[in-house]
Amino acid sequence: MITITDVTKSYGDETVLGPVTGQIAKGGVTSLVGPNGAGKSTLMTIIGRLLEPSEGSVTVGGLDVQAAKSRDLAQMMSILRQENHITARLTVRELVAFGRFPHSQGRLTDEDHRHVDLALDFLGLGPLAERFLDQLSGGQRQRAFVAMVLAQDTEYVLLDEPLNNLDMKHAVLMMRRLRDAADELGKTIVIIVHDINVAAAYSDRIIAMRDGTIAYSGTAAEIMRSDILSEVFDTPIEVHELAGRPIAVFDPMAQSVTHDAVRTDEESAVASV
Amino acid sequence: MPRLDLETPDMDAAAVAASPSRRVRFPAPHIPQLSPKARLVLVAALVVVAAACYLFLFIRGSFAFSIDRRLTMLGAMTIAAFTQGLGTVVFHTVTNNRILTPAVMGFDSLYTLMQTLMVFFFGGAALAQTEGIPKLLTQTALMVVFATILYRWLFSGRFGSLFVLLLVGVVFGMAFESLSTFVQRLLDPTDYDLLATRLFGRMSNVEAGYLPIAAAICVVVGVLLWRRRHRLDTLLLGRETATNLGVSYTRELTTMLVVIALLVALSTALVGPMTFFGFIVAILSYQFAGTHRHAYVLPMAFLLGMLTLVAGQFLLQHVVGSSGMLSVVIEFVGGILFIALLLRKGKL
């Protein structure tokens, strides 16, 4: 369980987050959604102890992330940021092997190698394992970083936009992998996703953020409503039932939240906020 | 877990071809078949050959006298290679760049300022009289204290940013430099002449009595770095990823900065300022080590430093016939390499 208590983050006089209080239950996939600047990444980096909150505290699995030993936390929780810049020239396998550091402190055992192979296979990186990162496309590199975090084999996995740079096929595969990790391995996965329909299709819970606070949270069915999404994203969004799933669509011509025209499917586009 | 084929080999090729980041910035020399260990052994063998040539060839006059003098100089070169090579590699690792060097933190300038002020206040004669281990240790301690205070202050402030630290380093360096230049203008020509000889690398006239204590410090630092080699590897991934992997980033960073301060200060106090030597050695060791791992890169930097100095000194002394110019040649070549890399990368 992740418990967030009165967390705020301010830079100077400007408060960019909070106060936020809430819980993320153990197990399953939780998606953070919301417009740009809503505080999703800030909240996630505070949970992942990469950023110190101005006020408040966060516990993950009972450990206070600011007070607990970094190494103990690293065995329980892993976090991947959006931007990952590395000066050294590493192969995919070397990068993924870094995920085992919290367990082996750099001296890899057979068990560690097994986890590395598993993570590489899990994301289909086997054929690319000996490639250097600078020889990969953006999407392949993204998968290599996710593989590193999965090799860390932690109970809690926080991913900031893991679908960055991925095409539709790989985005779907990535989400299915994460779903599998939650269902089969019992991991707690928290992700930031921009595509609300992807969030709805794969998440157990959705947390919708706006203006630095949690606006709504609930199951996909509870959040996928026209009024809620239009308010959160400040743009008219309709939710239609399609193939048994709620699908959010935006109005390409819309200027404001109030619009009345009933559009045909051809005129609407699937929301990709 | 079920395995899923996300990529066919053909798709990979297409994806790589389309990728803009495919451009390799530092094309490695083509010896990829050798393992990192074999590379180290190879370079070590070259160092032994170079050292043997330097020690035993072209001896004129008394054997004992020549060997004694050459051994002292070999010792000085060993210390310089160790401190500059390792200091620069570790600095590159913790600052996550491969262009800036410890010299940018203002160390050389501090050394220059300290020497200049000494001549200014006590006259040129004082320089000659105060040579000795206490002076070496005092200078080293002063620089480490200066560095530690600076880092402590910067990291306890509200900007925990490395860029601010680097900026402050540059500003301090420029301030020390300007102050030195100003004071030097006030010196009389004889004193200035004495001072000038101190301000270039002076490997050839290093005091033999300094070497044991400098070697002892190097051994302690070497052991410390070796024990932390894996942690250094994770620092290559940057602050956030290293933190995610359970490394206490700020603590490691501070420790490493103090180690760097110690190494660079020792080197500067012993053989004088060398701005680009560490840079050349570090850049070459990334190319030749064949891996990112500090277990190999650090020894490689030391060995390549030795090779550069010993072979360079041997060639200059016996082939070109100008033994005192080694540091000038190294700075010249290093400066060109620095500018070439900067222009090629277009950024820090």
XYZ file of C-alpha atoms in Angstrom:
621
model
C 0.000 0.000 0.000
C 1.192 3.488 -0.861
C -0.008 6.118 1.599
C 0.250 9.785 0.755
C -0.311 12.218 3.644
C -0.734 15.967 3.061
C 1.981 16.096 0.442
C 2.718 19.474 -1.116
C 5.498 20.713 -3.349
C 6.204 24.387 -3.860
C 8.851 26.275 -5.718
C 9.133 29.667 -4.081
C 5.607 30.972 -3.661
C 4.138 28.755 -6.312
C 2.573 25.502 -5.187
C 2.712 22.958 -7.976
C 1.301 20.053 -6.009
C -1.116 19.435 -3.236
C -1.982 19.149 -0.587
C -2.564 15.569 -1.700
C -3.792 12.834 0.588
C -4.691 9.384 -0.581
C -3.861 5.745 -0.846
C -2.936 3.422 -3.652
C -3.936 -0.120 -2.792
C -1.533 -3.011 -3.126
C -1.768 -5.038 -6.333
C -3.168 -4.193 -9.726
C -2.496 -1.400 -12.181
C -3.197 2.210 -11.182
C -3.055 4.941 -13.793
C -2.419 8.619 -13.118
C -4.085 10.764 -15.763
C -4.590 14.468 -16.200
C -3.603 17.446 -18.311
C -0.051 18.783 -18.609
C 1.150 20.423 -15.436
C -1.407 18.661 -13.258
C 1.313 17.366 -10.946
C 1.338 13.704 -11.987
C 5.088 13.427 -12.445
C 5.755 15.526 -9.359
C 3.606 13.224 -7.259
C 5.234 10.128 -8.712
C 8.791 11.384 -8.162
C 7.901 12.246 -4.558
C 6.503 8.742 -4.017
C 9.675 7.362 -5.602
C 11.828 9.528 -3.206
C 13.555 11.247 -6.141
C 12.071 14.563 -5.037
C 11.652 15.855 -1.523
C 8.148 17.114 -0.735
C 7.851 20.604 0.758
C 5.472 19.162 3.303
C 3.829 15.857 4.098
C 5.031 12.297 3.929
C 4.727 9.162 1.828
C 5.006 5.567 2.938
C 5.400 2.650 0.569
C 4.823 -0.817 2.015
C 5.178 0.668 5.498
C 8.506 2.437 4.813
C 8.713 6.214 4.987
C 10.373 7.070 1.688
C 12.275 10.064 3.064
C 13.561 8.326 6.187
C 14.109 4.702 5.153
C 17.447 3.459 3.863
C 17.714 3.928 0.134
C 18.868 0.354 -0.350
C 15.897 -1.128 1.527
C 13.544 0.984 -0.557
C 15.257 -0.084 -3.772
C 14.416 -3.693 -3.006
C 10.749 -2.849 -2.580
C 10.060 -0.088 -5.071
C 11.420 0.912 -8.439
C 10.779 4.073 -10.406
C 11.478 5.050 -13.994
C 11.453 8.666 -15.079
C 10.585 9.979 -18.516
C 13.998 11.338 -19.399
C 16.927 9.014 -19.058
C 20.278 10.338 -20.155
C 23.392 8.201 -19.884
C 26.891 9.367 -20.775
C 28.467 5.915 -20.801
C 28.116 3.542 -23.709
C 26.131 0.547 -22.449
C 24.620 -2.496 -24.085
C 20.990 -3.360 -23.398
C 22.048 -6.305 -21.248
C 24.430 -4.164 -19.199
C 21.679 -1.629 -18.590
C 19.164 -4.273 -17.542
C 21.788 -5.868 -15.276
C 21.964 -2.591 -13.343
C 18.430 -3.403 -12.188
C 19.939 -6.141 -10.014
C 22.176 -3.712 -8.122
C 19.908 -3.388 -5.069
C 20.086 -7.163 -4.596
C 23.677 -7.961 -5.499
C 25.538 -4.633 -5.077
C 27.184 -5.172 -8.439
C 28.400 -8.751 -8.080
C 25.954 -10.650 -10.256
C 24.940 -14.136 -9.154
C 23.285 -16.840 -11.289
C 19.984 -15.756 -9.791
C 20.642 -12.202 -11.004
C 21.496 -13.379 -14.526
C 18.260 -15.366 -14.564
C 16.266 -12.253 -13.662
C 18.065 -10.230 -16.348
C 17.287 -12.842 -19.015
C 13.696 -12.999 -17.837
C 13.272 -9.224 -18.040
C 14.879 -9.115 -21.501
C 12.545 -11.862 -22.728
C 9.557 -10.273 -21.045
C 9.944 -7.172 -23.205
C 11.126 -9.005 -26.306
C 14.626 -7.566 -26.099
C 16.435 -10.898 -26.452
C 17.667 -10.224 -30.014
C 18.807 -6.725 -29.053
C 20.551 -7.672 -25.811
C 24.112 -7.080 -27.036
C 23.281 -3.852 -28.895
C 24.510 -0.537 -27.560
C 21.801 1.847 -26.385
C 22.874 4.489 -28.902
C 22.185 1.997 -31.676
C 18.531 1.621 -30.719
C 15.430 3.495 -31.741
C 13.621 5.581 -29.135
C 10.995 2.917 -28.560
C 13.537 0.134 -28.183
C 15.503 2.201 -25.692
C 12.304 2.904 -23.765
C 11.672 -0.838 -23.496
C 15.256 -1.412 -22.332
C 14.737 1.016 -19.450
C 11.453 -0.636 -18.489
C 13.263 -3.993 -18.590
C 15.865 -2.636 -16.152
C 13.135 -1.634 -13.724
C 11.414 -5.020 -14.057
C 14.726 -6.831 -13.455
C 14.829 -4.981 -10.159
C 11.920 -7.281 -9.276
C 10.252 -4.998 -6.763
C 6.779 -5.215 -5.282
C 5.978 -1.661 -6.336
C 6.791 -0.389 -9.823
C 6.321 3.297 -10.716
C 6.575 4.213 -14.396
C 6.380 7.775 -15.723
C 4.984 7.481 -19.237
C 6.274 4.040 -20.129
C 4.491 4.333 -23.479
C 6.665 7.251 -24.593
C 8.036 6.677 -28.080
C 6.147 3.413 -28.512
C 4.014 2.748 -31.554
C 0.522 1.331 -31.135
C 1.643 -2.282 -31.337
C 4.358 -1.908 -28.770
C 2.185 0.269 -26.547
C -0.446 -2.463 -26.437
C 2.186 -5.134 -25.824
C 3.804 -3.072 -23.087
C 0.468 -2.597 -21.323
C -0.288 -6.307 -21.583
C 3.125 -7.086 -20.084
C 2.441 -4.713 -17.209
C -1.012 -6.248 -16.760
C 0.637 -9.699 -16.657
C 3.178 -8.478 -14.112
C 0.320 -7.302 -11.896
C -1.870 -10.376 -12.383
C 0.686 -13.187 -12.450
C 3.464 -11.788 -10.283
C 1.244 -9.799 -7.911
C 3.087 -6.520 -8.431
C 1.643 -3.097 -7.725
C 2.059 -1.014 -10.872
C 1.539 2.735 -10.962
C 1.852 4.423 -14.346
C 1.383 7.839 -15.841
C -0.461 7.537 -19.149
C -1.558 10.254 -21.510
C -3.996 8.215 -23.539
C -7.117 7.974 -21.403
C -8.419 5.032 -23.458
C -5.265 3.030 -22.792
C -5.622 3.834 -19.115
C -9.238 2.681 -19.138
C -8.498 -0.543 -20.959
C -5.715 -1.781 -18.707
C -6.098 -0.197 -15.283
C -7.868 -1.383 -12.180
C -7.968 2.153 -10.863
C -7.607 5.586 -12.391
C -6.522 8.670 -10.479
C -7.392 11.851 -12.340
C -5.328 14.863 -11.329
C -5.886 18.515 -12.045
C -4.203 21.690 -10.780
C -1.944 19.796 -8.409
C -4.647 17.848 -6.638
C -6.513 14.593 -7.087
C -9.753 15.525 -8.816
C -11.296 12.080 -9.082
C -10.280 8.532 -8.384
C -12.054 5.271 -8.957
C -12.394 2.313 -11.284
C -12.142 2.840 -15.028
C -15.937 2.648 -15.320
C -16.387 5.334 -12.674
C -13.935 7.744 -14.277
C -14.847 7.209 -17.921
C -17.705 9.672 -17.951
C -18.181 12.622 -20.233
C -18.650 15.168 -17.471
C -15.662 14.007 -15.431
C -13.230 13.838 -18.348
C -14.397 17.128 -19.842
C -13.821 18.805 -16.515
C -10.441 17.211 -15.817
C -9.031 17.938 -19.252
C -10.919 21.197 -19.711
C -12.041 20.240 -23.177
C -15.247 18.606 -24.419
C -14.857 14.849 -24.354
C -17.599 12.346 -25.065
C -17.570 8.776 -23.883
C -19.105 6.170 -26.176
C -19.546 2.478 -25.750
C -17.582 0.711 -28.460
C -17.013 -3.032 -28.622
C -18.215 -3.276 -25.024
C -15.657 -0.729 -23.760
C -16.028 2.929 -22.888
C -14.093 5.007 -25.412
C -13.381 8.691 -24.919
C -13.463 10.809 -28.052
C -12.656 14.478 -28.393
C -14.407 16.897 -30.684
C -11.920 18.192 -33.270
C -13.874 21.432 -33.814
C -14.776 22.187 -30.210
C -14.073 25.589 -28.690
C -15.744 25.177 -25.324
C -17.146 22.585 -22.998
C -20.730 23.219 -24.022
C -21.511 21.837 -27.440
C -24.615 20.089 -28.620
C -24.031 18.579 -32.033
C -24.280 14.823 -32.213
C -21.410 13.795 -34.415
C -20.987 10.678 -36.404
C -18.083 8.377 -35.727
C -16.256 9.518 -38.853
C -16.100 13.061 -37.617
C -14.819 12.186 -34.196
C -11.358 10.999 -33.442
C -10.314 8.723 -30.671
C -8.991 10.830 -27.873
C -5.301 10.926 -27.599
C -4.839 13.776 -25.201
C 6.367 -15.888 -18.025
C 5.403 -16.341 -21.654
C 7.901 -15.034 -24.117
C 6.642 -12.713 -26.761
C 8.420 -11.884 -29.957
C 8.144 -8.151 -30.223
C 10.766 -7.736 -32.903
C 11.756 -9.543 -36.000
C 15.374 -8.940 -37.002
C 14.269 -7.083 -40.154
C 12.232 -4.643 -38.137
C 15.239 -3.951 -35.940
C 17.360 -3.037 -38.883
C 14.691 -0.698 -40.188
C 14.179 0.874 -36.796
C 17.879 1.406 -36.309
C 18.272 2.869 -39.771
C 15.470 5.304 -39.041
C 16.806 6.281 -35.659
C 18.402 9.724 -35.538
C 20.539 8.811 -32.546
C 22.330 6.111 -34.463
C 25.270 8.413 -35.033
C 28.098 7.185 -32.871
C 30.003 10.091 -31.427
C 33.171 8.364 -30.371
C 34.001 5.631 -32.853
C 36.053 3.195 -30.818
C 39.338 1.975 -32.258
C 38.807 -1.377 -33.834
C 40.093 -3.850 -31.304
C 36.723 -5.124 -30.114
C 37.789 -8.766 -29.866
C 39.991 -8.216 -26.840
C 38.362 -8.603 -23.453
C 38.732 -5.711 -20.990
C 41.142 -7.829 -18.972
C 43.341 -8.569 -22.001
C 43.427 -4.870 -22.836
C 44.640 -4.028 -19.338
C 47.369 -6.673 -19.556
C 48.428 -5.345 -22.949
C 48.706 -1.742 -21.785
C 50.445 -2.853 -18.576
C 53.021 -4.697 -20.689
C 53.598 -1.544 -22.757
C 54.057 0.469 -19.561
C 56.667 -2.031 -18.310
C 58.541 -1.837 -21.624
C 58.417 1.966 -21.636
C 59.566 2.133 -18.013
C 62.443 -0.266 -18.716
C 63.508 1.789 -21.743
C 63.317 4.975 -19.736
C 65.310 3.575 -16.815
C 68.046 1.628 -18.562
C 68.667 3.048 -22.050
C 71.056 5.851 -22.945
C 72.844 5.934 -19.634
C 75.939 8.115 -19.789
C 78.252 8.430 -16.840
C 77.497 6.954 -13.424
C 74.891 4.166 -13.536
C 73.889 4.596 -9.892
C 73.403 8.340 -10.249
C 71.313 8.055 -13.410
C 69.131 5.270 -12.040
C 68.555 7.119 -8.806
C 67.472 10.242 -10.604
C 65.337 8.372 -13.095
C 63.647 6.286 -10.390
C 62.629 9.464 -8.580
C 61.167 10.847 -11.747
C 59.420 7.563 -12.523
C 57.899 7.755 -9.051
C 56.687 11.286 -9.712
C 55.183 10.194 -13.007
C 53.424 7.276 -11.293
C 51.867 9.598 -8.723
C 50.864 12.113 -11.409
C 49.305 9.401 -13.597
C 47.396 7.932 -10.667
C 46.076 11.188 -9.243
C 45.256 12.901 -12.524
C 43.883 9.811 -14.285
C 41.664 8.543 -11.478
C 40.676 12.022 -10.338
C 39.422 12.967 -13.779
C 37.568 9.693 -14.437
C 35.780 9.870 -11.073
C 35.008 13.550 -11.662
C 33.515 12.720 -15.062
C 31.436 9.957 -13.520
C 29.915 11.985 -10.709
C 29.289 15.067 -12.831
C 27.813 12.988 -15.655
C 29.844 14.615 -18.400
C 33.068 13.887 -20.189
C 34.360 17.333 -21.013
C 34.764 19.230 -17.768
C 37.744 18.379 -15.582
C 38.645 19.067 -11.941
C 40.789 21.949 -13.166
C 37.522 23.714 -13.887
C 36.753 23.654 -10.159
C 39.539 26.128 -9.630
C 42.255 23.911 -8.175
C 45.073 24.933 -10.433
C 44.167 28.551 -9.910
C 44.153 28.103 -6.145
C 47.610 26.562 -6.345
C 48.862 29.436 -8.474
C 47.372 31.951 -6.075
C 48.903 30.290 -3.038
C 52.362 30.263 -4.636
C 52.004 33.825 -5.863
C 50.931 35.145 -2.476
C 53.790 33.319 -0.832
C 56.312 35.023 -3.115
C 54.556 38.354 -2.712
C 54.599 38.318 1.069
C 57.842 36.499 1.787
C 59.933 37.095 -1.333
C 61.386 34.633 -3.835
C 63.896 33.245 -1.361
C 61.107 31.896 0.815
C 59.980 29.535 -1.938
C 63.299 27.726 -1.863
C 63.438 27.590 1.914
C 59.958 26.227 2.546
C 60.253 23.134 0.390
C 59.482 20.070 2.440
C 56.881 17.516 3.464
C 55.075 19.919 5.824
C 54.547 22.302 2.919
C 53.264 19.520 0.672
C 50.847 18.307 3.331
C 49.747 21.831 4.192
C 49.036 22.648 0.574
C 47.116 19.402 0.084
C 45.150 19.888 3.282
C 44.361 23.506 2.382
C 42.974 22.532 -0.984
C 40.890 19.664 0.418
C 39.522 21.955 3.124
C 38.703 24.591 0.538
C 36.952 22.040 -1.664
C 35.059 20.390 1.186
C 33.799 23.715 2.541
C 32.731 24.742 -0.938
C 30.834 21.488 -1.612
C 29.275 21.333 1.850
C 28.056 24.861 1.460
C 26.684 24.267 -2.002
C 24.957 21.003 -1.145
C 23.413 22.248 2.052
C 21.978 25.227 0.170
C 18.679 25.109 -1.612
C 20.278 24.377 -4.968
C 21.416 20.786 -4.864
C 22.543 21.205 -8.405
C 25.805 20.137 -9.925
C 25.617 22.850 -12.548
C 25.592 25.529 -9.886
C 28.598 23.847 -8.340
C 30.449 23.823 -11.653
C 29.534 27.431 -12.285
C 30.839 28.434 -8.867
C 33.994 26.452 -9.601
C 34.550 28.366 -12.822
C 33.894 31.695 -11.129
C 36.260 30.878 -8.244
C 38.878 29.739 -10.726
C 38.626 32.997 -12.644
C 38.741 35.038 -9.449
C 41.884 33.249 -8.219
C 43.444 33.590 -11.645
C 42.769 37.330 -11.848
C 44.026 37.890 -8.326
C 47.218 35.965 -9.139
C 47.785 37.962 -12.313
C 47.262 41.186 -10.417
C 49.706 40.231 -7.653
C 52.238 39.006 -10.225
C 52.276 42.459 -11.809
C 53.410 43.852 -8.479
C 56.357 41.458 -8.112
C 59.877 42.491 -8.999
C 61.354 40.664 -12.027
C 63.655 38.344 -10.045
C 60.831 37.101 -7.837
C 58.555 36.709 -10.820
C 61.203 34.641 -12.568
C 61.483 32.318 -9.566
C 57.715 32.040 -9.399
C 57.289 31.255 -13.098
C 59.384 28.097 -12.791
C 56.970 26.877 -10.070
C 53.871 27.381 -12.124
C 54.553 24.783 -14.773
C 54.534 21.026 -14.240
C 57.918 20.238 -12.755
C 58.087 16.512 -12.889
C 61.831 16.705 -13.558
C 62.734 18.407 -10.297
C 60.361 16.768 -7.835
C 61.667 16.123 -4.323
C 62.293 12.401 -3.714
C 61.368 12.726 -0.053
C 57.742 13.520 -0.982
C 57.157 10.344 -2.874
C 56.583 7.791 -0.071
C 53.893 9.864 1.630
C 52.226 10.686 -1.683
C 52.289 6.992 -2.584
C 50.691 6.116 0.757
C 47.841 8.562 0.128
C 47.382 7.097 -3.359
C 47.154 3.564 -1.939
C 44.485 4.602 0.572
C 42.469 6.379 -2.122
C 42.946 3.437 -4.490
C 41.532 0.983 -1.943
C 38.598 3.284 -1.234
C 37.773 3.637 -4.949
C 38.169 -0.074 -5.594
C 35.678 -0.894 -2.849
C 33.225 1.536 -4.418
C 33.739 0.543 -8.031
C 30.237 -0.895 -8.450
C 28.620 2.103 -6.833
C 30.588 4.329 -9.192
C 29.142 2.323 -12.081
C 25.595 3.157 -10.978
C 26.477 6.865 -10.722
C 27.026 6.734 -14.496
C 23.262 6.374 -14.862
C 22.627 9.771 -13.304
C 21.149 10.912 -10.012
C 17.634 9.580 -10.401
C 18.452 6.136 -11.694
C 21.249 5.695 -9.151
C 18.832 6.678 -6.374
C 16.293 4.224 -7.719
C 18.958 1.524 -7.438
C 19.402 2.282 -3.758
C 22.557 4.403 -3.854
C 22.578 7.364 -1.442
C 23.450 9.753 -4.195
C 24.282 12.897 -2.233
C 26.510 11.011 0.185
C 28.384 9.217 -2.597
C 28.750 12.445 -4.510
C 30.203 14.333 -1.533
C 32.601 11.498 -0.715
C 33.756 11.353 -4.302
C 34.229 15.113 -4.551
C 36.446 15.052 -1.459
C 38.429 12.165 -2.984
C 38.807 14.138 -6.213
C 39.905 17.186 -4.241
C 42.509 15.096 -2.448
C 43.852 13.582 -5.667
C 44.034 16.806 -7.625
C 45.481 18.758 -4.722
C 48.172 16.164 -4.150
C 49.056 16.141 -7.814
C 49.123 19.929 -8.098
C 51.217 20.362 -4.981
C 53.668 17.719 -6.135
C 54.149 18.298 -9.854
C 52.378 21.594 -10.514
C 49.241 22.406 -12.495
C 48.360 20.165 -15.426
C 45.079 21.167 -16.951
C 44.636 18.748 -19.823
C 46.686 15.709 -18.860
C 43.869 14.098 -16.861
C 41.458 14.922 -19.648
C 43.548 13.144 -22.317
C 44.038 10.106 -20.123
C 40.355 9.819 -19.180
C 39.117 10.177 -22.748
C 41.629 7.593 -23.983
C 40.753 5.158 -21.213
C 37.057 5.232 -22.159
C 38.102 4.311 -25.683
C 40.570 1.600 -24.758
C 38.926 -0.009 -21.726
C 36.187 -1.568 -23.874
C 33.668 -1.342 -21.040
C 32.018 1.255 -18.839
C 32.922 -0.605 -15.641
C 35.175 1.260 -13.238
C 36.881 -1.984 -12.285
C 38.548 -1.685 -15.710
C 38.326 2.008 -16.579
C 40.134 3.181 -13.413
C 43.202 0.905 -13.811
C 43.202 1.701 -17.520
C 43.314 5.435 -16.801
C 46.256 4.915 -14.448
C 48.156 2.746 -16.934
C 47.515 5.039 -19.894
C 48.660 7.971 -17.770
C 51.876 6.119 -17.010
C 52.354 5.218 -20.641
C 51.799 8.790 -21.819
C 54.225 10.242 -19.289
C 56.958 7.608 -19.395
C 56.976 7.093 -23.156
C 56.600 10.834 -23.713
C 59.486 11.648 -21.405
C 61.675 8.957 -22.978
C 61.005 10.190 -26.498
C 61.453 13.859 -25.634
C 64.637 13.258 -23.693
C 66.436 10.956 -26.085
C 64.865 11.420 -29.494
C 63.965 15.108 -29.532
C 66.510 16.087 -26.911
C 64.456 18.483 -24.819
C 63.616 16.783 -21.548
C 61.953 19.638 -19.750
C 59.123 20.145 -22.187
C 56.925 17.108 -21.478
C 54.159 18.930 -19.613
C 54.070 21.638 -22.275
C 53.678 19.044 -25.045
C 50.969 17.200 -23.109
C 49.057 20.412 -22.427
C 49.354 21.379 -26.078
C 48.068 18.043 -27.393
C 45.432 17.888 -24.650
C 44.193 21.383 -25.418
C 43.773 20.499 -29.078
C 41.916 17.292 -28.194
C 39.694 19.223 -25.783
C 38.720 21.780 -28.406
C 38.244 19.092 -31.047
C 35.866 17.134 -28.820
C 34.009 20.260 -27.774
C 33.485 21.317 -31.386
C 32.451 17.827 -32.401
C 29.918 17.389 -29.630
C 28.804 21.004 -29.665
C 27.948 20.861 -25.972
C 29.304 19.950 -22.575
